[in-house]
JSON list of N, CA and C in Angstrom, two decimals:
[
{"chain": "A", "resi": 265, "resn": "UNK", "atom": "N", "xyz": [-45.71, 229.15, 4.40]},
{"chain": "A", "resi": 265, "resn": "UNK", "atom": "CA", "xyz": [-44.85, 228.24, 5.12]},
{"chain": "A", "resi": 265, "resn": "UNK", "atom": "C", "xyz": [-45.56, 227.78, 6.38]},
{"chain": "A", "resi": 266, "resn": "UNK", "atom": "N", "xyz": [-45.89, 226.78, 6.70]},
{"chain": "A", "resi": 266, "resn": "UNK", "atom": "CA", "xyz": [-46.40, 225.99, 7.63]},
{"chain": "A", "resi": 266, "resn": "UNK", "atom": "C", "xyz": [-45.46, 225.83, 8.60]},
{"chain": "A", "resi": 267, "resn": "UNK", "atom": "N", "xyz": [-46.10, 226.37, 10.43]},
{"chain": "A", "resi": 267, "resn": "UNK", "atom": "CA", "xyz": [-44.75, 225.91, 11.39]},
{"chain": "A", "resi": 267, "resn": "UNK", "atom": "C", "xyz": [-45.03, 224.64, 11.32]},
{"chain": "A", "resi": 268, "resn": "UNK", "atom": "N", "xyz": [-44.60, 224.17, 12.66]},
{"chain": "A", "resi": 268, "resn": "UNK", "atom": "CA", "xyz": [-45.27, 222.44, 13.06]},
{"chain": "A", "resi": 268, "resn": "UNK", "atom": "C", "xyz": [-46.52, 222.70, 13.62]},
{"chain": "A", "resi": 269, "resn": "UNK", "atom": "N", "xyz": [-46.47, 223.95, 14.73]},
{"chain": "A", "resi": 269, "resn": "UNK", "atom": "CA", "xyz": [-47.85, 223.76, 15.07]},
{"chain": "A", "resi": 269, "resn": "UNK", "atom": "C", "xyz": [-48.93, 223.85, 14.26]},
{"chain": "A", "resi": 270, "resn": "UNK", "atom": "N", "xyz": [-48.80, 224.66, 13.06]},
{"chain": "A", "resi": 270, "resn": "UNK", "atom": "CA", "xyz": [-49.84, 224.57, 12.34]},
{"chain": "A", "resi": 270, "resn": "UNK", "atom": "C", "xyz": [-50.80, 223.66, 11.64]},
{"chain": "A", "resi": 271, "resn": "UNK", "atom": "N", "xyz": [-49.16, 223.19, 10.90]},
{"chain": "A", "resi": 271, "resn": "UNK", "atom": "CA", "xyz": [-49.54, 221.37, 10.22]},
{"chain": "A", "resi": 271, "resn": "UNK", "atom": "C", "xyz": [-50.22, 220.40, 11.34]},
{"chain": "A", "resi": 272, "resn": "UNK", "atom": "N", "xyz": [-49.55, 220.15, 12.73]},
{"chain": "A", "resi": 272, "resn": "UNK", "atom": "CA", "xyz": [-50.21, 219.70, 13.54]},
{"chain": "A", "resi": 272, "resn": "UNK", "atom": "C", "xyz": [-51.84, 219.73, 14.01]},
{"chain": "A", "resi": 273, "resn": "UNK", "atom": "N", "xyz": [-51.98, 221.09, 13.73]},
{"chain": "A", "resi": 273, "resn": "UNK", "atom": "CA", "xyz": [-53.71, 221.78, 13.74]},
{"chain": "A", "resi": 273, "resn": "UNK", "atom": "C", "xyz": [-54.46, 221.18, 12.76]},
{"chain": "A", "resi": 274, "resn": "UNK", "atom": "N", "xyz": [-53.95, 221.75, 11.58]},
{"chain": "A", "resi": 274, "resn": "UNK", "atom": "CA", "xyz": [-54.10, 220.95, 10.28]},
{"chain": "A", "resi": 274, "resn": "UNK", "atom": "C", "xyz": [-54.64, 219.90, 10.19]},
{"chain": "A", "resi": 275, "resn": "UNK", "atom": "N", "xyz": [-53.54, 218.67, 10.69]},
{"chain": "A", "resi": 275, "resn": "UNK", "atom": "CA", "xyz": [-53.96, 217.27, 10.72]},
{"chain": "A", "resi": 275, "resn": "UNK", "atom": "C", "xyz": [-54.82, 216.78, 12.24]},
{"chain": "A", "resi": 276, "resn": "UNK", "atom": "N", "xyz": [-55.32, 217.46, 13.03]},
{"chain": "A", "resi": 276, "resn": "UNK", "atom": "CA", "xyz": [-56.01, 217.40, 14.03]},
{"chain": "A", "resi": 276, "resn": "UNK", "atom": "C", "xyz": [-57.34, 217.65, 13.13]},
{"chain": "A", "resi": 277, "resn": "UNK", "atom": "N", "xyz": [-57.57, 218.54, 12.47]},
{"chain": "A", "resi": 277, "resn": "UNK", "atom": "CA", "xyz": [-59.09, 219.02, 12.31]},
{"chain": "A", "resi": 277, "resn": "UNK", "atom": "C", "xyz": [-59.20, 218.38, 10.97]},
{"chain": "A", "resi": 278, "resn": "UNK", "atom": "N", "xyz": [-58.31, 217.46, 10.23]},
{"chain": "A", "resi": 278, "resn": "UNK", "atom": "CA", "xyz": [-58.45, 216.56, 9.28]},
{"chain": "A", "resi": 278, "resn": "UNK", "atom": "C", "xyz": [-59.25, 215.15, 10.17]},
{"chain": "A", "resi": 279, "resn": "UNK", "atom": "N", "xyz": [-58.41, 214.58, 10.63]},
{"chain": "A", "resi": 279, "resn": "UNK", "atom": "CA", "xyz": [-58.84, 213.66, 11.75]},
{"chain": "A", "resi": 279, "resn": "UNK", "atom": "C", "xyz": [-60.28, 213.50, 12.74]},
{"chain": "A", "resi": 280, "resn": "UNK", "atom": "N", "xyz": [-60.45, 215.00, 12.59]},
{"chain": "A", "resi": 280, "resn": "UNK", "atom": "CA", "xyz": [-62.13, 215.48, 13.61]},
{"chain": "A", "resi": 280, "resn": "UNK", "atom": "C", "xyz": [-63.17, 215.40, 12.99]},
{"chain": "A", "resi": 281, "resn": "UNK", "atom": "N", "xyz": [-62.64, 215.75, 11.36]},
{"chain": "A", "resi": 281, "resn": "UNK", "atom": "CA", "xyz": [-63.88, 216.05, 10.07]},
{"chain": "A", "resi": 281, "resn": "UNK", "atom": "C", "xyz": [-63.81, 214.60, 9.78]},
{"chain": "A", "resi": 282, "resn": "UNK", "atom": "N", "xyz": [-62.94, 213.46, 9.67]},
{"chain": "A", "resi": 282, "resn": "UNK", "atom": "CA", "xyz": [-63.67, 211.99, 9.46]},
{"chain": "A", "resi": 282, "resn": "UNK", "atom": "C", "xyz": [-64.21, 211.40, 10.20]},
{"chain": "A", "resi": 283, "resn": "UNK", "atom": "N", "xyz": [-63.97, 211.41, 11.65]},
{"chain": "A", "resi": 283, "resn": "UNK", "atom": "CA", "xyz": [-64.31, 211.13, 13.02]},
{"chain": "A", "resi": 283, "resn": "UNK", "atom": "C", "xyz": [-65.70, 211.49, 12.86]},
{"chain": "A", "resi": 284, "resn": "UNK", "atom": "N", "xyz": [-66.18, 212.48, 12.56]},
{"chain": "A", "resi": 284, "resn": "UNK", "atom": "CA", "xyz": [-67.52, 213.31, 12.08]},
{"chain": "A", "resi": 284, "resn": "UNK", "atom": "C", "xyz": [-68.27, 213.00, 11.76]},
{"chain": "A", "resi": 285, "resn": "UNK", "atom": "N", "xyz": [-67.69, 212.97, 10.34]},
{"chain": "A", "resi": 285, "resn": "UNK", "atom": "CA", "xyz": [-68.25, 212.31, 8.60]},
{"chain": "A", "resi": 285, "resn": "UNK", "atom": "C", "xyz": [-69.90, 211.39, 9.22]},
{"chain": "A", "resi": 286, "resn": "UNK", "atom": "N", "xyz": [-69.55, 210.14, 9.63]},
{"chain": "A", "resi": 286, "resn": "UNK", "atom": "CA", "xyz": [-70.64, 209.60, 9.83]},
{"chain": "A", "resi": 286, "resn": "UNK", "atom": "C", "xyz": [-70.88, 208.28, 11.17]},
{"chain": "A", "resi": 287, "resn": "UNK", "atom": "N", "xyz": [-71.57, 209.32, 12.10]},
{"chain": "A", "resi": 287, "resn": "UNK", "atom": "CA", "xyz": [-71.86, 208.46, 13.38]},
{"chain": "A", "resi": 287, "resn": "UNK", "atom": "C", "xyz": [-72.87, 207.75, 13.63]},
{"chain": "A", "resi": 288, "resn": "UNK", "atom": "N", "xyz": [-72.24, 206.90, 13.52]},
{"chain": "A", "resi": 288, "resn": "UNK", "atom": "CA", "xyz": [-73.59, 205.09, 13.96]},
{"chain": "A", "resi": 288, "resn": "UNK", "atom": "C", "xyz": [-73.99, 204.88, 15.33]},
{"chain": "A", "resi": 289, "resn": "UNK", "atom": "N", "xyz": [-75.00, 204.78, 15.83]},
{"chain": "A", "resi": 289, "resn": "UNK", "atom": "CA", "xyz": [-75.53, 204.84, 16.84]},
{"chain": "A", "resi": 289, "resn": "UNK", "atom": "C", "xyz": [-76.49, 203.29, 16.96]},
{"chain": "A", "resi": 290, "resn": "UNK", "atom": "N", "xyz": [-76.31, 202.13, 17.37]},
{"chain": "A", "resi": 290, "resn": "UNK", "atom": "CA", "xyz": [-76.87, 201.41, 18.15]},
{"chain": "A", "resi": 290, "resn": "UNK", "atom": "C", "xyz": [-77.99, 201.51, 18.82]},
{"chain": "A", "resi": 291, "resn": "UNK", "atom": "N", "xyz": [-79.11, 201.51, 18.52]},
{"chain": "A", "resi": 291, "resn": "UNK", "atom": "CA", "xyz": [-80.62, 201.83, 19.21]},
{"chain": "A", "resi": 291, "resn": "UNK", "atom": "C", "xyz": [-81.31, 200.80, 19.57]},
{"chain": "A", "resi": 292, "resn": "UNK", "atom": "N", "xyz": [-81.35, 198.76, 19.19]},
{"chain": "A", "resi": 292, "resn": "UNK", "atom": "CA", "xyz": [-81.79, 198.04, 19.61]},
{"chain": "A", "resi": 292, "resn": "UNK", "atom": "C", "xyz": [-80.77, 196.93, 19.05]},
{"chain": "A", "resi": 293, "resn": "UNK", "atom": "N", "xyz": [-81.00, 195.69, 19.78]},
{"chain": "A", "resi": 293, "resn": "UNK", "atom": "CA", "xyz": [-79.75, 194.70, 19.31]},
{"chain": "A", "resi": 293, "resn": "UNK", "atom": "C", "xyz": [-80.79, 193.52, 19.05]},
{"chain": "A", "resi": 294, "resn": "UNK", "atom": "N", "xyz": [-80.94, 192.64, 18.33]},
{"chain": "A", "resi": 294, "resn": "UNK", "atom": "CA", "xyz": [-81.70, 191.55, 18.05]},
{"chain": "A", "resi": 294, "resn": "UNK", "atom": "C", "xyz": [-80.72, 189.89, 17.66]},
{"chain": "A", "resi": 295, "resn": "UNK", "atom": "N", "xyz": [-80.94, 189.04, 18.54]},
{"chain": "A", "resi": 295, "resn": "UNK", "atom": "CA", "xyz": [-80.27, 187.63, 18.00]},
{"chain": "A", "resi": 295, "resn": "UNK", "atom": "C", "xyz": [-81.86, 186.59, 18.11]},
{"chain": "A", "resi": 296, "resn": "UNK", "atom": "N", "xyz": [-81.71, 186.45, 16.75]},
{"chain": "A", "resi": 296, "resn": "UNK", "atom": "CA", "xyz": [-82.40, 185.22, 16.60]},
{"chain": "A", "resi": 296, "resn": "UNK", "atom": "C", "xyz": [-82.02, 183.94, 15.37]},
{"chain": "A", "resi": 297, "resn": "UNK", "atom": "N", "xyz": [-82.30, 182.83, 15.51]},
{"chain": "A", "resi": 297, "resn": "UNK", "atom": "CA", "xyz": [-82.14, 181.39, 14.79]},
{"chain": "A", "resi": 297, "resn": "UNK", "atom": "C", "xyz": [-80.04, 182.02, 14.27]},
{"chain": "A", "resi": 298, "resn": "UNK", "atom": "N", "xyz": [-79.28, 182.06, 14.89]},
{"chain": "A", "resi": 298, "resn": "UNK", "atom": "CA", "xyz": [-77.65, 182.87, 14.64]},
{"chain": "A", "resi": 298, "resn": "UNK", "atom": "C", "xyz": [-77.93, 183.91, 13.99]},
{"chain": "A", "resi": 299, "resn": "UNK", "atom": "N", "xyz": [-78.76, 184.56, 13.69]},
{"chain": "A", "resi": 299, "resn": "UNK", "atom": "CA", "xyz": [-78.47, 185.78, 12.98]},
{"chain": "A", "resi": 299, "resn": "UNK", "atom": "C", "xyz": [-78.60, 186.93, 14.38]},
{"chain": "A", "resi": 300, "resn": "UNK", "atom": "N", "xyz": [-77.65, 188.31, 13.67]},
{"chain": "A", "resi": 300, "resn": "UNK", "atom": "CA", "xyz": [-77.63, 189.05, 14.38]},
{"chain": "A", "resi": 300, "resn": "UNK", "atom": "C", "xyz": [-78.12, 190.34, 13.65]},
{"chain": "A", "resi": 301, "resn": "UNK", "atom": "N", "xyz": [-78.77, 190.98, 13.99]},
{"chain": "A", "resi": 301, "resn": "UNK", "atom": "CA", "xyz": [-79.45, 192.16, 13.44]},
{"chain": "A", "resi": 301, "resn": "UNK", "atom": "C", "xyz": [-79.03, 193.34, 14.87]},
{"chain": "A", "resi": 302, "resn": "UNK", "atom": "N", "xyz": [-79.21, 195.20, 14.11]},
{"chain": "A", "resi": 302, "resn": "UNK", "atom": "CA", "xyz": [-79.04, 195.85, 14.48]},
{"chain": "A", "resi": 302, "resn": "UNK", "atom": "C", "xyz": [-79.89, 197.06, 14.42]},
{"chain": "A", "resi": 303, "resn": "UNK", "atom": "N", "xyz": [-80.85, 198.17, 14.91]},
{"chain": "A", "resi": 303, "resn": "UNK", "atom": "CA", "xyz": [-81.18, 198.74, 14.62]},
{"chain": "A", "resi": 303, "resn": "UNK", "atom": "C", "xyz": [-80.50, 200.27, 14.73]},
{"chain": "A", "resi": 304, "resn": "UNK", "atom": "N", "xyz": [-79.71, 201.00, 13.69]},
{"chain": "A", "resi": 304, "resn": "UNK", "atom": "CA", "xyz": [-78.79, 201.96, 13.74]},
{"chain": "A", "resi": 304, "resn": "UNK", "atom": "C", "xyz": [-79.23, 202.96, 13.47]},
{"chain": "A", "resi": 305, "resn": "UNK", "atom": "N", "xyz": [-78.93, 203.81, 13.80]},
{"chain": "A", "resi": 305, "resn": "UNK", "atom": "CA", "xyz": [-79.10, 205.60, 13.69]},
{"chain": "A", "resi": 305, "resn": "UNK", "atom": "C", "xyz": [-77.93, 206.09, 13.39]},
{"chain": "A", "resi": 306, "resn": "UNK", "atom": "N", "xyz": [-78.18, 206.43, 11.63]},
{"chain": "A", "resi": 306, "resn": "UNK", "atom": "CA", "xyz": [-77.25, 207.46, 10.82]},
{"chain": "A", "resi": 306, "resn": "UNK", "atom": "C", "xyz": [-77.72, 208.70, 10.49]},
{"chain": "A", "resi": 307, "resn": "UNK", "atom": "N", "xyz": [-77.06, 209.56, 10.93]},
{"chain": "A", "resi": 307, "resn": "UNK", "atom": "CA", "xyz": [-77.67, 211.02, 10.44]},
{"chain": "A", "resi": 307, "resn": "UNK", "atom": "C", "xyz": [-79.44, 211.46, 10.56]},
{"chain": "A", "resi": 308, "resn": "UNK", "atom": "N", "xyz": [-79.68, 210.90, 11.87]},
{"chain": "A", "resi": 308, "resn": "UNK", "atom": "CA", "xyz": [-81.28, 210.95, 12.36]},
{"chain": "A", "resi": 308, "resn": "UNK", "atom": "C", "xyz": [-82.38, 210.00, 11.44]},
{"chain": "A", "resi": 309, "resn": "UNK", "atom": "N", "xyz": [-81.68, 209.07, 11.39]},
{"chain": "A", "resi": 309, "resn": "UNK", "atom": "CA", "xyz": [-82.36, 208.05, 10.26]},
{"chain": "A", "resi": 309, "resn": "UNK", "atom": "C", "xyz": [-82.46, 206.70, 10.91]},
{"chain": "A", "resi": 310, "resn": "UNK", "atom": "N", "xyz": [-83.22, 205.84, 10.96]},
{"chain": "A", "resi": 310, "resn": "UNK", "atom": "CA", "xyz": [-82.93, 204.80, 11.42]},
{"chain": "A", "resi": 310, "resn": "UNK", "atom": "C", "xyz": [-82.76, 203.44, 9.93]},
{"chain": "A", "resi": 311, "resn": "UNK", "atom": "N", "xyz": [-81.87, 202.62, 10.63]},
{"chain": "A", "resi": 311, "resn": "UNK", "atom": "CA", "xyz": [-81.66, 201.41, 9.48]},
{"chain": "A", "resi": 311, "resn": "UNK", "atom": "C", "xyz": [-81.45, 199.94, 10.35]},
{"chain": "A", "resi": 312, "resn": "UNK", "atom": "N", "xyz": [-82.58, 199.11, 10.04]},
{"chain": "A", "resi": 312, "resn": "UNK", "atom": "CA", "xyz": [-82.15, 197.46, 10.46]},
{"chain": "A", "resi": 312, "resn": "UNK", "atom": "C", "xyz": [-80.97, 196.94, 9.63]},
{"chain": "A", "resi": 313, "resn": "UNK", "atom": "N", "xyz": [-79.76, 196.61, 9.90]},
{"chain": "A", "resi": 313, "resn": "UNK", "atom": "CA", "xyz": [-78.89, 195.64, 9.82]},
{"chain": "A", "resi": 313, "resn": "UNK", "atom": "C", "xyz": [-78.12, 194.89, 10.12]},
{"chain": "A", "resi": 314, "resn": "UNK", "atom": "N", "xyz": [-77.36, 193.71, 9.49]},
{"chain": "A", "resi": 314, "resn": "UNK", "atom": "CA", "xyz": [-77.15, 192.69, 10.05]},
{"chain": "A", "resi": 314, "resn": "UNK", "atom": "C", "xyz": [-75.45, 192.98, 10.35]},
{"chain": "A", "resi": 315, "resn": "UNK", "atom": "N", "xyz": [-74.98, 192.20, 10.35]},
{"chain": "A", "resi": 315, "resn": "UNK", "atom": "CA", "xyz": [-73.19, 192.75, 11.31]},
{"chain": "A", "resi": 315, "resn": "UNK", "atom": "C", "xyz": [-72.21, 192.85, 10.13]},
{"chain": "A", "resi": 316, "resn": "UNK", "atom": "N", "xyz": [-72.24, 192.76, 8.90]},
{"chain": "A", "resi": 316, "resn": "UNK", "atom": "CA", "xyz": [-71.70, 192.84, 8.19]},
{"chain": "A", "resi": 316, "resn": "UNK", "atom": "C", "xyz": [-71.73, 194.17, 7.57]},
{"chain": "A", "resi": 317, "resn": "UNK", "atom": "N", "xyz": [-73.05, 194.94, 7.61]},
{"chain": "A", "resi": 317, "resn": "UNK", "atom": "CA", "xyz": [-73.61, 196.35, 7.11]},
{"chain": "A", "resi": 317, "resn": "UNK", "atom": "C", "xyz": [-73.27, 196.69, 8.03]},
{"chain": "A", "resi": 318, "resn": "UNK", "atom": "N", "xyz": [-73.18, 196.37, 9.61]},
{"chain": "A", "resi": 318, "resn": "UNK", "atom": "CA", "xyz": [-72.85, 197.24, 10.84]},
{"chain": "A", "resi": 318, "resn": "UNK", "atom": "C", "xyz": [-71.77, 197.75, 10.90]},
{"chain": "A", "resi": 319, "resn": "UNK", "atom": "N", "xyz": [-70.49, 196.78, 10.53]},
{"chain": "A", "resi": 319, "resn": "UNK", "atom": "CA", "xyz": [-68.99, 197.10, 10.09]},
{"chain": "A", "resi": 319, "resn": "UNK", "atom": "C", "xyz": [-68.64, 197.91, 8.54]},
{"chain": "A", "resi": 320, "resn": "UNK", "atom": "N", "xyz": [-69.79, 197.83, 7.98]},
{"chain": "A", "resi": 320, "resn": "UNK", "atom": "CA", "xyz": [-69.20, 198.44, 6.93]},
{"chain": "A", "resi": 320, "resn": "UNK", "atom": "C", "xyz": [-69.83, 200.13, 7.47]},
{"chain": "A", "resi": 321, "resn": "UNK", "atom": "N", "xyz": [-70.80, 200.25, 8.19]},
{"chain": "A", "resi": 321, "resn": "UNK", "atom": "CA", "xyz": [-70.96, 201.71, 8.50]},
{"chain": "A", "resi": 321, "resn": "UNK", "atom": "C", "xyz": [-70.24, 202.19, 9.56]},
{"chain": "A", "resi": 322, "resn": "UNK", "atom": "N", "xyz": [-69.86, 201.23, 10.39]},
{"chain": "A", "resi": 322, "resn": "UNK", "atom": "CA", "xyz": [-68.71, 201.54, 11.13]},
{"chain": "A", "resi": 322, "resn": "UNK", "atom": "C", "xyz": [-67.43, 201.96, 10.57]},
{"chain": "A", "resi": 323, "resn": "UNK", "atom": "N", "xyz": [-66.85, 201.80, 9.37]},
{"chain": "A", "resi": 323, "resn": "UNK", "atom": "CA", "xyz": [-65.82, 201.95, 8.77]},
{"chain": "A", "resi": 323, "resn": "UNK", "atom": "C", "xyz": [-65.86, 202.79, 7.93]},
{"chain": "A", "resi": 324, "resn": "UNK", "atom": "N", "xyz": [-66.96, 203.85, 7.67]},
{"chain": "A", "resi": 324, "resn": "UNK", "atom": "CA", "xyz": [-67.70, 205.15, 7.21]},
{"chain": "A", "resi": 324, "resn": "UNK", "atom": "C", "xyz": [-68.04, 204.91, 6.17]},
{"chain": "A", "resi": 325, "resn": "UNK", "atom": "N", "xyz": [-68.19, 203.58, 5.72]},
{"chain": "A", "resi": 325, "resn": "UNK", "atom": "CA", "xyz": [-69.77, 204.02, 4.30]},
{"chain": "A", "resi": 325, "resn": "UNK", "atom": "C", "xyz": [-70.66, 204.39, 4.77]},
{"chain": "A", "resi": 326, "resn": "UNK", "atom": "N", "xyz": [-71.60, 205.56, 3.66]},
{"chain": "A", "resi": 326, "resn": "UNK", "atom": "CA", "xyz": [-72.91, 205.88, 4.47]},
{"chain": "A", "resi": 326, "resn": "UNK", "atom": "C", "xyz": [-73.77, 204.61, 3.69]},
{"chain": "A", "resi": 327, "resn": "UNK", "atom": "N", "xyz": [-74.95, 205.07, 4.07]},
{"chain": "A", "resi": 327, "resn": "UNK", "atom": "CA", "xyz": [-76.55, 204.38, 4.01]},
{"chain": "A", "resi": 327, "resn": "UNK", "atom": "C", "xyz": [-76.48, 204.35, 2.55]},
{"chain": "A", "resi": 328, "resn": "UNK", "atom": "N", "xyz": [-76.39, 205.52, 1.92]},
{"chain": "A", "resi": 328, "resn": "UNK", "atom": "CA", "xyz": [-76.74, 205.50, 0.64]},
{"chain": "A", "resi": 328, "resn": "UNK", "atom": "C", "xyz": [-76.16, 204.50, -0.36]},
{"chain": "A", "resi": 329, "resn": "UNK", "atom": "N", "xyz": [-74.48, 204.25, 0.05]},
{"chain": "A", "resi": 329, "resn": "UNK", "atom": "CA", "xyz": [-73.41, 203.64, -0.72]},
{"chain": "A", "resi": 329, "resn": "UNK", "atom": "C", "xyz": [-73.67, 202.20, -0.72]},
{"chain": "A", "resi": 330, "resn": "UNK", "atom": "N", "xyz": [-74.61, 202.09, 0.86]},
{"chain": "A", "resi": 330, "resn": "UNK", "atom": "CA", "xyz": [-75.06, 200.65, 0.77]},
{"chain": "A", "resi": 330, "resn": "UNK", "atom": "C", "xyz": [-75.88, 199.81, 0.50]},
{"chain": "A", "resi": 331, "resn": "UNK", "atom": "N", "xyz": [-76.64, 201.21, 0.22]},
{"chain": "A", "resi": 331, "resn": "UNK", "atom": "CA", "xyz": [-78.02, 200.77, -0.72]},
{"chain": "A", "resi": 331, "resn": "UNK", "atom": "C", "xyz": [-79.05, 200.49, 0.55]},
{"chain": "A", "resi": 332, "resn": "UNK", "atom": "N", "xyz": [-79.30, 200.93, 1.65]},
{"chain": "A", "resi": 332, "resn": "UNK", "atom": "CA", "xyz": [-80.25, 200.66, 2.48]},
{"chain": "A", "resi": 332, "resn": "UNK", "atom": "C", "xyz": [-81.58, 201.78, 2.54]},
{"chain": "A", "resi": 333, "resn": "UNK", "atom": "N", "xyz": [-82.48, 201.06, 2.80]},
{"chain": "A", "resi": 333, "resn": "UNK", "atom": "CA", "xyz": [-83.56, 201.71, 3.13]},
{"chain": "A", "resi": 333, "resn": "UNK", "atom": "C", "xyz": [-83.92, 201.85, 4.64]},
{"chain": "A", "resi": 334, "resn": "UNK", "atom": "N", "xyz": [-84.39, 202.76, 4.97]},
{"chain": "A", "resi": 334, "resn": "UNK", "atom": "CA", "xyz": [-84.84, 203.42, 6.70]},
{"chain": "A", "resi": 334, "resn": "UNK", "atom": "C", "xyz": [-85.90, 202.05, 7.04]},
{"chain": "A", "resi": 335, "resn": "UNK", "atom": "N", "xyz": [-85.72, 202.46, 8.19]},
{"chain": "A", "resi": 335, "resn": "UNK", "atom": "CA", "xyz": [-86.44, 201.12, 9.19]},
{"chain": "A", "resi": 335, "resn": "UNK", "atom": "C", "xyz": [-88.40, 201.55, 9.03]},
{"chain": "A", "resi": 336, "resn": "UNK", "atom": "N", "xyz": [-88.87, 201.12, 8.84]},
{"chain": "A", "resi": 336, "resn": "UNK", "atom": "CA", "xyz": [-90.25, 201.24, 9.39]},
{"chain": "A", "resi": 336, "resn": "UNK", "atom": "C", "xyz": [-90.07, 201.65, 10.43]},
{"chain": "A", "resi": 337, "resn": "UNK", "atom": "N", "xyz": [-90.96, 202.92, 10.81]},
{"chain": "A", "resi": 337, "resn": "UNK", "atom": "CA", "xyz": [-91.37, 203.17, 12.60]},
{"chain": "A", "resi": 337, "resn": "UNK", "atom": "C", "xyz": [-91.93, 201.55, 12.81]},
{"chain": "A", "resi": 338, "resn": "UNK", "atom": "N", "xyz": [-91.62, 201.72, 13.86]},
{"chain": "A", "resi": 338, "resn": "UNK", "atom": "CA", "xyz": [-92.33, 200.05, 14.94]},
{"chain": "A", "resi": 338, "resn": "UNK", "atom": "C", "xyz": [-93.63, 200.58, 15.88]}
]
């Protein structure tokens, strides 16, 4: 039997583990001819993309789901 506080705990550390899941990190910003490019850091990885891949890893697809490959070192 679950009190409230528990369920409450519950759904706190549900909430912490997606929050988690997968953090995008912003490392260089690029605008050229309207395009906008991004250079991101997922899970100690780096990935160039453009704002459409930026929102979709913002919204927790990983790298893999999106089919990207790591940035060249520069």
């Amino acid at each position: 039997m679950f009190s409230p506080v528990t369920s409450q705990n519950a759904k706190r550390a549900a909430v912490r583990k997606a929050l988690d899941a997968y953090k995008v990190y912003i490392t260089a910003q690029s605008f050229s001819d309207g395009a906008y490019r991004a250079r991101v850091l997922v899970d100690g990885e780096a990935y160039w993309v453009d704002e459409f891949r930026l929102s979709q890893l913002q919204q927790g697809l990983s790298p893999a789901e999106l089919e990207l490959t790591p940035a060249a070192d520069d």
